[in-house]
Amino acid sequence: MNRFAIKAGLGACVLGASVLIPAQVSAEPAATATGTELSGMTVFLDPGHQGSSEGHDLAQQVNDGRGNTKDCQTSGMTSLGGVPEHTINWNVTQLVKSSLESLGAKVVLSRQDDTGWGGCIDERARAASESNADLAVSIHADSTAQGEDAGKHGFHMIIPSLPIPDEKADAAQSGGGLEASKMMRDAYKSDGFVPANYAGVNDGLQTRADVAGPALTQVPLVFVEMGNGSNKEDSAQLESSDGQLKHAITITTGIVTYLLTGSETAPAQELAAAPAATTEPEASEDSASSTTTTTPKATTPKSTNPKSTAPDSAQLSELMEMLAPLLEVQGLDGLEDLVNDKNLGLVSDLASTLLAVITGAGGGN
């Protein structure tokens, strides 16, 4: 598979029928994604937690990957607006899934709905490893208090403390997992998200030894904490349809960047600069993993973020037609109102960020 199939001349792209990239951002003629850019690749997506734990014991002890045990699962946080984390994670995951599939990727989910049981953390890690995915992404939202916590905000990627006892898991997470996590962090920063300012997070990376998923996963894994549900601004974005779309586009950007440009042998030197967090209030775990597919070495794309010219209202009907498949995704409500005359520019600008990454896929820094 040619991982540089997306050329620099790409001027328009539809990911999951969820975004429109206007031709104005490129000097080249507009083109549309072929739908085969990620053909032959598999991504394992883990929407953290589950809709219901009825009939299951969340406190059941399972392997933590480091010679000890921990709880099978946690219930996850609830945002300040009363939206459960499992639903936020599910909605964002469905958007990412749609995007990746539109580029030809195979997507495997850790759970199939947002109403039932989603499995223990060790089961999800095992499923990710057995999926032979090129990358696994566990999607979460954090919390630091039962009520509002105005001072703590921002996103972060959870990085496992190294070495991991299991040699395969250690190789996967110190190589491709770390590289993909850095790329996801960079995608978040490029899209204007602010790294978390709590729990030992260093420039968007948090090193931990108490999260079982990465230690049990024998393939590259990115563990995303999208924001702090205890913070008013973070919570509002996590709850809203347009906020979830922005997170989904950013996560898709990180995934596509790794799949097209990753080397799988990134050095672990940045871990030395990231202090291990000693505590993590309201820690939410639900891990997934990916597999050991070899990826050709290449340079990381430039982190450019050009501004686009928003489509005018005359393009609304065309854009809505392109969005139609997305609006049919089960479990997402209210997206029919997402794209309108007022926020066409928002969708366009978010999409152009993804374009900046993709069009730099074959270039150097």
PDB file of N, CA and C in Angstrom, residues 32-114:
ATOM      1  N   THR A  32     -11.255  15.483  -5.348  1.00  0.00           N
ATOM      2  CA  THR A  32     -12.002  14.823  -4.285  1.00  0.00           C
ATOM      3  C   THR A  32     -11.261  13.576  -3.868  1.00  0.00           C
ATOM      4  N   ALA A  33     -11.298  13.262  -2.578  1.00  0.00           N
ATOM      5  CA  ALA A  33     -10.657  12.044  -2.105  1.00  0.00           C
ATOM      6  C   ALA A  33     -11.212  10.849  -2.861  1.00  0.00           C
ATOM      7  N   THR A  34     -10.336   9.910  -3.187  1.00  0.00           N
ATOM      8  CA  THR A  34     -10.763   8.762  -3.981  1.00  0.00           C
ATOM      9  C   THR A  34     -11.482   7.717  -3.156  1.00  0.00           C
ATOM     10  N   GLY A  35     -11.316   7.780  -1.843  1.00  0.00           N
ATOM     11  CA  GLY A  35     -11.920   6.760  -0.989  1.00  0.00           C
ATOM     12  C   GLY A  35     -11.051   5.535  -0.836  1.00  0.00           C
ATOM     13  N   THR A  36      -9.820   5.598  -1.346  1.00  0.00           N
ATOM     14  CA  THR A  36      -8.915   4.457  -1.244  1.00  0.00           C
ATOM     15  C   THR A  36      -7.594   4.826  -0.573  1.00  0.00           C
ATOM     16  N   GLU A  37      -7.485   6.052  -0.074  1.00  0.00           N
ATOM     17  CA  GLU A  37      -6.226   6.498   0.511  1.00  0.00           C
ATOM     18  C   GLU A  37      -5.778   5.617   1.679  1.00  0.00           C
ATOM     19  N   LEU A  38      -6.717   5.092   2.443  1.00  0.00           N
ATOM     20  CA  LEU A  38      -6.378   4.249   3.588  1.00  0.00           C
ATOM     21  C   LEU A  38      -6.760   2.787   3.343  1.00  0.00           C
ATOM     22  N   SER A  39      -6.924   2.439   2.074  1.00  0.00           N
ATOM     23  CA  SER A  39      -7.294   1.069   1.729  1.00  0.00           C
ATOM     24  C   SER A  39      -6.251   0.087   2.255  1.00  0.00           C
ATOM     25  N   GLY A  40      -6.713  -0.994   2.855  1.00  0.00           N
ATOM     26  CA  GLY A  40      -5.820  -2.006   3.400  1.00  0.00           C
ATOM     27  C   GLY A  40      -5.392  -1.742   4.824  1.00  0.00           C
ATOM     28  N   MET A  41      -5.786  -0.610   5.383  1.00  0.00           N
ATOM     29  CA  MET A  41      -5.427  -0.273   6.757  1.00  0.00           C
ATOM     30  C   MET A  41      -6.616  -0.477   7.689  1.00  0.00           C
ATOM     31  N   THR A  42      -6.319  -0.815   8.923  1.00  0.00           N
ATOM     32  CA  THR A  42      -7.353  -1.038   9.929  1.00  0.00           C
ATOM     33  C   THR A  42      -7.099  -0.141  11.134  1.00  0.00           C
ATOM     34  N   VAL A  43      -8.153   0.471  11.632  1.00  0.00           N
ATOM     35  CA  VAL A  43      -8.075   1.290  12.845  1.00  0.00           C
ATOM     36  C   VAL A  43      -9.059   0.730  13.860  1.00  0.00           C
ATOM     37  N   PHE A  44      -8.596   0.511  15.064  1.00  0.00           N
ATOM     38  CA  PHE A  44      -9.450   0.050  16.158  1.00  0.00           C
ATOM     39  C   PHE A  44      -9.830   1.269  16.987  1.00  0.00           C
ATOM     40  N   LEU A  45     -11.118   1.552  17.082  1.00  0.00           N
ATOM     41  CA  LEU A  45     -11.603   2.700  17.848  1.00  0.00           C
ATOM     42  C   LEU A  45     -12.317   2.220  19.106  1.00  0.00           C
ATOM     43  N   ASP A  46     -11.920   2.782  20.212  1.00  0.00           N
ATOM     44  CA  ASP A  46     -12.492   2.416  21.509  1.00  0.00           C
ATOM     45  C   ASP A  46     -13.188   3.619  22.134  1.00  0.00           C
ATOM     46  N   PRO A  47     -14.516   3.723  21.968  1.00  0.00           N
ATOM     47  CA  PRO A  47     -15.244   4.784  22.675  1.00  0.00           C
ATOM     48  C   PRO A  47     -15.331   4.418  24.150  1.00  0.00           C
ATOM     49  N   GLY A  48     -14.646   5.138  24.992  1.00  0.00           N
ATOM     50  CA  GLY A  48     -14.514   4.770  26.399  1.00  0.00           C
ATOM     51  C   GLY A  48     -15.824   4.519  27.123  1.00  0.00           C
ATOM     52  N   HIS A  49     -15.773   3.503  28.002  1.00  0.00           N
ATOM     53  CA  HIS A  49     -16.887   3.153  28.880  1.00  0.00           C
ATOM     54  C   HIS A  49     -18.051   2.501  28.134  1.00  0.00           C
ATOM     55  N   GLN A  50     -19.232   2.549  28.685  1.00  0.00           N
ATOM     56  CA  GLN A  50     -20.365   1.828  28.114  1.00  0.00           C
ATOM     57  C   GLN A  50     -21.678   2.439  28.580  1.00  0.00           C
ATOM     58  N   GLY A  51     -22.733   2.100  27.846  1.00  0.00           N
ATOM     59  CA  GLY A  51     -24.034   2.656  28.175  1.00  0.00           C
ATOM     60  C   GLY A  51     -24.635   2.104  29.442  1.00  0.00           C
ATOM     61  N   SER A  52     -24.375   0.819  29.725  1.00  0.00           N
ATOM     62  CA  SER A  52     -24.959   0.186  30.900  1.00  0.00           C
ATOM     63  C   SER A  52     -24.019  -0.884  31.423  1.00  0.00           C
ATOM     64  N   SER A  53     -23.944  -0.987  32.740  1.00  0.00           N
ATOM     65  CA  SER A  53     -23.146  -2.042  33.365  1.00  0.00           C
ATOM     66  C   SER A  53     -24.046  -3.076  34.033  1.00  0.00           C
ATOM     67  N   GLU A  54     -25.323  -3.040  33.713  1.00  0.00           N
ATOM     68  CA  GLU A  54     -26.272  -3.962  34.327  1.00  0.00           C
ATOM     69  C   GLU A  54     -25.834  -5.414  34.106  1.00  0.00           C
ATOM     70  N   GLY A  55     -25.786  -6.166  35.191  1.00  0.00           N
ATOM     71  CA  GLY A  55     -25.389  -7.565  35.110  1.00  0.00           C
ATOM     72  C   GLY A  55     -23.894  -7.778  35.149  1.00  0.00           C
ATOM     73  N   HIS A  56     -23.131  -6.704  35.317  1.00  0.00           N
ATOM     74  CA  HIS A  56     -21.671  -6.806  35.338  1.00  0.00           C
ATOM     75  C   HIS A  56     -21.123  -6.115  36.581  1.00  0.00           C
ATOM     76  N   ASP A  57     -19.993  -6.601  37.054  1.00  0.00           N
ATOM     77  CA  ASP A  57     -19.358  -6.060  38.245  1.00  0.00           C
ATOM     78  C   ASP A  57     -18.192  -5.173  37.844  1.00  0.00           C
ATOM     79  N   LEU A  58     -18.361  -3.848  37.956  1.00  0.00           N
ATOM     80  CA  LEU A  58     -17.305  -2.926  37.579  1.00  0.00           C
ATOM     81  C   LEU A  58     -16.059  -3.107  38.445  1.00  0.00           C
ATOM     82  N   ALA A  59     -16.227  -3.622  39.655  1.00  0.00           N
ATOM     83  CA  ALA A  59     -15.101  -3.785  40.577  1.00  0.00           C
ATOM     84  C   ALA A  59     -14.380  -5.119  40.398  1.00  0.00           C
ATOM     85  N   GLN A  60     -14.827  -5.933  39.476  1.00  0.00           N
ATOM     86  CA  GLN A  60     -14.140  -7.197  39.210  1.00  0.00           C
ATOM     87  C   GLN A  60     -12.681  -6.910  38.875  1.00  0.00           C
ATOM     88  N   GLN A  61     -11.776  -7.664  39.480  1.00  0.00           N
ATOM     89  CA  GLN A  61     -10.358  -7.403  39.280  1.00  0.00           C
ATOM     90  C   GLN A  61      -9.829  -8.091  38.022  1.00  0.00           C
ATOM     91  N   VAL A  62      -9.127  -7.312  37.206  1.00  0.00           N
ATOM     92  CA  VAL A  62      -8.547  -7.827  35.960  1.00  0.00           C
ATOM     93  C   VAL A  62      -7.070  -7.450  35.902  1.00  0.00           C
ATOM     94  N   ASN A  63      -6.342  -8.083  35.019  1.00  0.00           N
ATOM     95  CA  ASN A  63      -4.917  -7.852  34.842  1.00  0.00           C
ATOM     96  C   ASN A  63      -4.638  -6.409  34.446  1.00  0.00           C
ATOM     97  N   ASP A  64      -3.682  -5.776  35.123  1.00  0.00           N
ATOM     98  CA  ASP A  64      -3.346  -4.386  34.778  1.00  0.00           C
ATOM     99  C   ASP A  64      -2.118  -4.295  33.872  1.00  0.00           C
ATOM    100  N   GLY A  65      -1.567  -5.439  33.481  1.00  0.00           N
ATOM    101  CA  GLY A  65      -0.425  -5.449  32.578  1.00  0.00           C
ATOM    102  C   GLY A  65       0.908  -5.227  33.248  1.00  0.00           C
ATOM    103  N   ARG A  66       0.905  -5.039  34.563  1.00  0.00           N
ATOM    104  CA  ARG A  66       2.158  -4.779  35.290  1.00  0.00           C
ATOM    105  C   ARG A  66       2.297  -5.665  36.516  1.00  0.00           C
ATOM    106  N   GLY A  67       1.625  -6.808  36.488  1.00  0.00           N
ATOM    107  CA  GLY A  67       1.755  -7.763  37.579  1.00  0.00           C
ATOM    108  C   GLY A  67       0.764  -7.589  38.700  1.00  0.00           C
ATOM    109  N   ASN A  68      -0.142  -6.657  38.536  1.00  0.00           N
ATOM    110  CA  ASN A  68      -1.157  -6.413  39.558  1.00  0.00           C
ATOM    111  C   ASN A  68      -2.542  -6.474  38.920  1.00  0.00           C
ATOM    112  N   THR A  69      -3.544  -6.070  39.670  1.00  0.00           N
ATOM    113  CA  THR A  69      -4.908  -6.044  39.146  1.00  0.00           C
ATOM    114  C   THR A  69      -5.528  -4.676  39.396  1.00  0.00           C
ATOM    115  N   LYS A  70      -6.619  -4.401  38.684  1.00  0.00           N
ATOM    116  CA  LYS A  70      -7.397  -3.192  38.925  1.00  0.00           C
ATOM    117  C   LYS A  70      -8.844  -3.458  38.521  1.00  0.00           C
ATOM    118  N   ASP A  71      -9.710  -2.487  38.780  1.00  0.00           N
ATOM    119  CA  ASP A  71     -11.123  -2.669  38.461  1.00  0.00           C
ATOM    120  C   ASP A  71     -11.335  -2.905  36.971  1.00  0.00           C
ATOM    121  N   CYS A  72     -12.314  -3.744  36.686  1.00  0.00           N
ATOM    122  CA  CYS A  72     -12.669  -4.087  35.314  1.00  0.00           C
ATOM    123  C   CYS A  72     -12.978  -2.854  34.477  1.00  0.00           C
ATOM    124  N   GLN A  73     -13.608  -1.877  35.063  1.00  0.00           N
ATOM    125  CA  GLN A  73     -14.087  -0.733  34.308  1.00  0.00           C
ATOM    126  C   GLN A  73     -14.517   0.347  35.288  1.00  0.00           C
ATOM    127  N   THR A  74     -14.654   1.577  34.812  1.00  0.00           N
ATOM    128  CA  THR A  74     -15.250   2.648  35.601  1.00  0.00           C
ATOM    129  C   THR A  74     -16.468   3.173  34.851  1.00  0.00           C
ATOM    130  N   SER A  75     -17.293   3.894  35.545  1.00  0.00           N
ATOM    131  CA  SER A  75     -18.531   4.372  34.936  1.00  0.00           C
ATOM    132  C   SER A  75     -18.308   5.576  34.044  1.00  0.00           C
ATOM    133  N   GLY A  76     -17.155   6.260  34.198  1.00  0.00           N
ATOM    134  CA  GLY A  76     -16.887   7.454  33.396  1.00  0.00           C
ATOM    135  C   GLY A  76     -17.474   8.697  34.040  1.00  0.00           C
ATOM    136  N   MET A  77     -17.044   9.837  33.567  1.00  0.00           N
ATOM    137  CA  MET A  77     -17.492  11.107  34.140  1.00  0.00           C
ATOM    138  C   MET A  77     -18.828  11.537  33.538  1.00  0.00           C
ATOM    139  N   THR A  78     -19.414  12.537  34.164  1.00  0.00           N
ATOM    140  CA  THR A  78     -20.601  13.204  33.615  1.00  0.00           C
ATOM    141  C   THR A  78     -20.272  14.685  33.511  1.00  0.00           C
ATOM    142  N   SER A  79     -20.511  15.268  32.352  1.00  0.00           N
ATOM    143  CA  SER A  79     -20.169  16.674  32.140  1.00  0.00           C
ATOM    144  C   SER A  79     -21.030  17.580  33.009  1.00  0.00           C
ATOM    145  N   LEU A  80     -20.639  18.833  33.098  1.00  0.00           N
ATOM    146  CA  LEU A  80     -21.395  19.786  33.906  1.00  0.00           C
ATOM    147  C   LEU A  80     -22.823  19.939  33.405  1.00  0.00           C
ATOM    148  N   GLY A  81     -23.028  19.711  32.106  1.00  0.00           N
ATOM    149  CA  GLY A  81     -24.370  19.800  31.544  1.00  0.00           C
ATOM    150  C   GLY A  81     -25.154  18.504  31.641  1.00  0.00           C
ATOM    151  N   GLY A  82     -24.586  17.507  32.309  1.00  0.00           N
ATOM    152  CA  GLY A  82     -25.311  16.261  32.543  1.00  0.00           C
ATOM    153  C   GLY A  82     -25.182  15.215  31.454  1.00  0.00           C
ATOM    154  N   VAL A  83     -24.227  15.368  30.534  1.00  0.00           N
ATOM    155  CA  VAL A  83     -24.039  14.387  29.467  1.00  0.00           C
ATOM    156  C   VAL A  83     -23.006  13.358  29.917  1.00  0.00           C
ATOM    157  N   PRO A  84     -23.351  12.074  29.911  1.00  0.00           N
ATOM    158  CA  PRO A  84     -22.388  11.056  30.340  1.00  0.00           C
ATOM    159  C   PRO A  84     -21.228  10.928  29.375  1.00  0.00           C
ATOM    160  N   GLU A  85     -20.069  10.644  29.908  1.00  0.00           N
ATOM    161  CA  GLU A  85     -18.876  10.527  29.079  1.00  0.00           C
ATOM    162  C   GLU A  85     -19.030   9.481  27.991  1.00  0.00           C
ATOM    163  N   HIS A  86     -19.673   8.350  28.333  1.00  0.00           N
ATOM    164  CA  HIS A  86     -19.775   7.285  27.335  1.00  0.00           C
ATOM    165  C   HIS A  86     -20.501   7.752  26.079  1.00  0.00           C
ATOM    166  N   THR A  87     -21.451   8.676  26.230  1.00  0.00           N
ATOM    167  CA  THR A  87     -22.181   9.192  25.066  1.00  0.00           C
ATOM    168  C   THR A  87     -21.324  10.165  24.264  1.00  0.00           C
ATOM    169  N   ILE A  88     -20.592  11.028  24.958  1.00  0.00           N
ATOM    170  CA  ILE A  88     -19.673  11.933  24.267  1.00  0.00           C
ATOM    171  C   ILE A  88     -18.659  11.125  23.465  1.00  0.00           C
ATOM    172  N   ASN A  89     -18.068  10.131  24.114  1.00  0.00           N
ATOM    173  CA  ASN A  89     -17.075   9.289  23.443  1.00  0.00           C
ATOM    174  C   ASN A  89     -17.674   8.577  22.234  1.00  0.00           C
ATOM    175  N   TRP A  90     -18.892   8.087  22.400  1.00  0.00           N
ATOM    176  CA  TRP A  90     -19.555   7.358  21.319  1.00  0.00           C
ATOM    177  C   TRP A  90     -19.817   8.265  20.121  1.00  0.00           C
ATOM    178  N   ASN A  91     -20.329   9.464  20.389  1.00  0.00           N
ATOM    179  CA  ASN A  91     -20.636  10.389  19.299  1.00  0.00           C
ATOM    180  C   ASN A  91     -19.390  10.760  18.500  1.00  0.00           C
ATOM    181  N   VAL A  92     -18.330  11.100  19.208  1.00  0.00           N
ATOM    182  CA  VAL A  92     -17.089  11.467  18.530  1.00  0.00           C
ATOM    183  C   VAL A  92     -16.543  10.274  17.746  1.00  0.00           C
ATOM    184  N   THR A  93     -16.604   9.106  18.343  1.00  0.00           N
ATOM    185  CA  THR A  93     -16.104   7.906  17.668  1.00  0.00           C
ATOM    186  C   THR A  93     -16.859   7.632  16.377  1.00  0.00           C
ATOM    187  N   GLN A  94     -18.172   7.837  16.375  1.00  0.00           N
ATOM    188  CA  GLN A  94     -18.949   7.591  15.158  1.00  0.00           C
ATOM    189  C   GLN A  94     -18.550   8.541  14.037  1.00  0.00           C
ATOM    190  N   LEU A  95     -18.233   9.774  14.386  1.00  0.00           N
ATOM    191  CA  LEU A  95     -17.775  10.738  13.384  1.00  0.00           C
ATOM    192  C   LEU A  95     -16.412  10.329  12.821  1.00  0.00           C
ATOM    193  N   VAL A  96     -15.514   9.920  13.708  1.00  0.00           N
ATOM    194  CA  VAL A  96     -14.188   9.480  13.265  1.00  0.00           C
ATOM    195  C   VAL A  96     -14.303   8.234  12.398  1.00  0.00           C
ATOM    196  N   LYS A  97     -15.133   7.308  12.808  1.00  0.00           N
ATOM    197  CA  LYS A  97     -15.344   6.065  12.055  1.00  0.00           C
ATOM    198  C   LYS A  97     -15.818   6.367  10.636  1.00  0.00           C
ATOM    199  N   SER A  98     -16.813   7.237  10.528  1.00  0.00           N
ATOM    200  CA  SER A  98     -17.341   7.613   9.222  1.00  0.00           C
ATOM    201  C   SER A  98     -16.261   8.236   8.351  1.00  0.00           C
ATOM    202  N   SER A  99     -15.430   9.083   8.948  1.00  0.00           N
ATOM    203  CA  SER A  99     -14.359   9.746   8.208  1.00  0.00           C
ATOM    204  C   SER A  99     -13.348   8.743   7.683  1.00  0.00           C
ATOM    205  N   LEU A 100     -12.899   7.851   8.539  1.00  0.00           N
ATOM    206  CA  LEU A 100     -11.879   6.882   8.145  1.00  0.00           C
ATOM    207  C   LEU A 100     -12.403   5.919   7.085  1.00  0.00           C
ATOM    208  N   GLU A 101     -13.642   5.496   7.239  1.00  0.00           N
ATOM    209  CA  GLU A 101     -14.215   4.564   6.265  1.00  0.00           C
ATOM    210  C   GLU A 101     -14.357   5.213   4.899  1.00  0.00           C
ATOM    211  N   SER A 102     -14.596   6.519   4.875  1.00  0.00           N
ATOM    212  CA  SER A 102     -14.734   7.204   3.591  1.00  0.00           C
ATOM    213  C   SER A 102     -13.412   7.256   2.849  1.00  0.00           C
ATOM    214  N   LEU A 103     -12.303   7.049   3.555  1.00  0.00           N
ATOM    215  CA  LEU A 103     -10.990   7.001   2.927  1.00  0.00           C
ATOM    216  C   LEU A 103     -10.526   5.572   2.693  1.00  0.00           C
ATOM    217  N   GLY A 104     -11.407   4.607   2.939  1.00  0.00           N
ATOM    218  CA  GLY A 104     -11.100   3.224   2.622  1.00  0.00           C
ATOM    219  C   GLY A 104     -10.591   2.387   3.756  1.00  0.00           C
ATOM    220  N   ALA A 105     -10.485   2.938   4.958  1.00  0.00           N
ATOM    221  CA  ALA A 105      -9.978   2.177   6.090  1.00  0.00           C
ATOM    222  C   ALA A 105     -11.043   1.224   6.629  1.00  0.00           C
ATOM    223  N   LYS A 106     -10.594   0.131   7.196  1.00  0.00           N
ATOM    224  CA  LYS A 106     -11.471  -0.752   7.946  1.00  0.00           C
ATOM    225  C   LYS A 106     -11.463  -0.288   9.389  1.00  0.00           C
ATOM    226  N   VAL A 107     -12.624  -0.130   9.988  1.00  0.00           N
ATOM    227  CA  VAL A 107     -12.721   0.333  11.369  1.00  0.00           C
ATOM    228  C   VAL A 107     -13.372  -0.736  12.226  1.00  0.00           C
ATOM    229  N   VAL A 108     -12.717  -1.077  13.319  1.00  0.00           N
ATOM    230  CA  VAL A 108     -13.242  -2.048  14.278  1.00  0.00           C
ATOM    231  C   VAL A 108     -13.532  -1.307  15.571  1.00  0.00           C
ATOM    232  N   LEU A 109     -14.701  -1.535  16.150  1.00  0.00           N
ATOM    233  CA  LEU A 109     -15.098  -0.862  17.389  1.00  0.00           C
ATOM    234  C   LEU A 109     -15.010  -1.805  18.589  1.00  0.00           C
ATOM    235  N   SER A 110     -14.681  -1.236  19.740  1.00  0.00           N
ATOM    236  CA  SER A 110     -14.630  -2.031  20.968  1.00  0.00           C
ATOM    237  C   SER A 110     -16.031  -2.337  21.491  1.00  0.00           C
ATOM    238  N   ARG A 111     -16.984  -1.487  21.187  1.00  0.00           N
ATOM    239  CA  ARG A 111     -18.381  -1.731  21.544  1.00  0.00           C
ATOM    240  C   ARG A 111     -19.260  -1.285  20.384  1.00  0.00           C
ATOM    241  N   GLN A 112     -20.419  -1.893  20.276  1.00  0.00           N
ATOM    242  CA  GLN A 112     -21.243  -1.717  19.083  1.00  0.00           C
ATOM    243  C   GLN A 112     -22.413  -0.752  19.268  1.00  0.00           C
ATOM    244  N   ASP A 113     -22.624  -0.268  20.482  1.00  0.00           N
ATOM    245  CA  ASP A 113     -23.720   0.670  20.710  1.00  0.00           C
ATOM    246  C   ASP A 113     -23.420   1.498  21.942  1.00  0.00           C
ATOM    247  N   ASP A 114     -24.310   2.415  22.263  1.00  0.00           N
ATOM    248  CA  ASP A 114     -24.136   3.268  23.437  1.00  0.00           C
ATOM    249  C   ASP A 114     -25.210   2.975  24.480  1.00  0.00           C
TER     250      ASP A 114
END
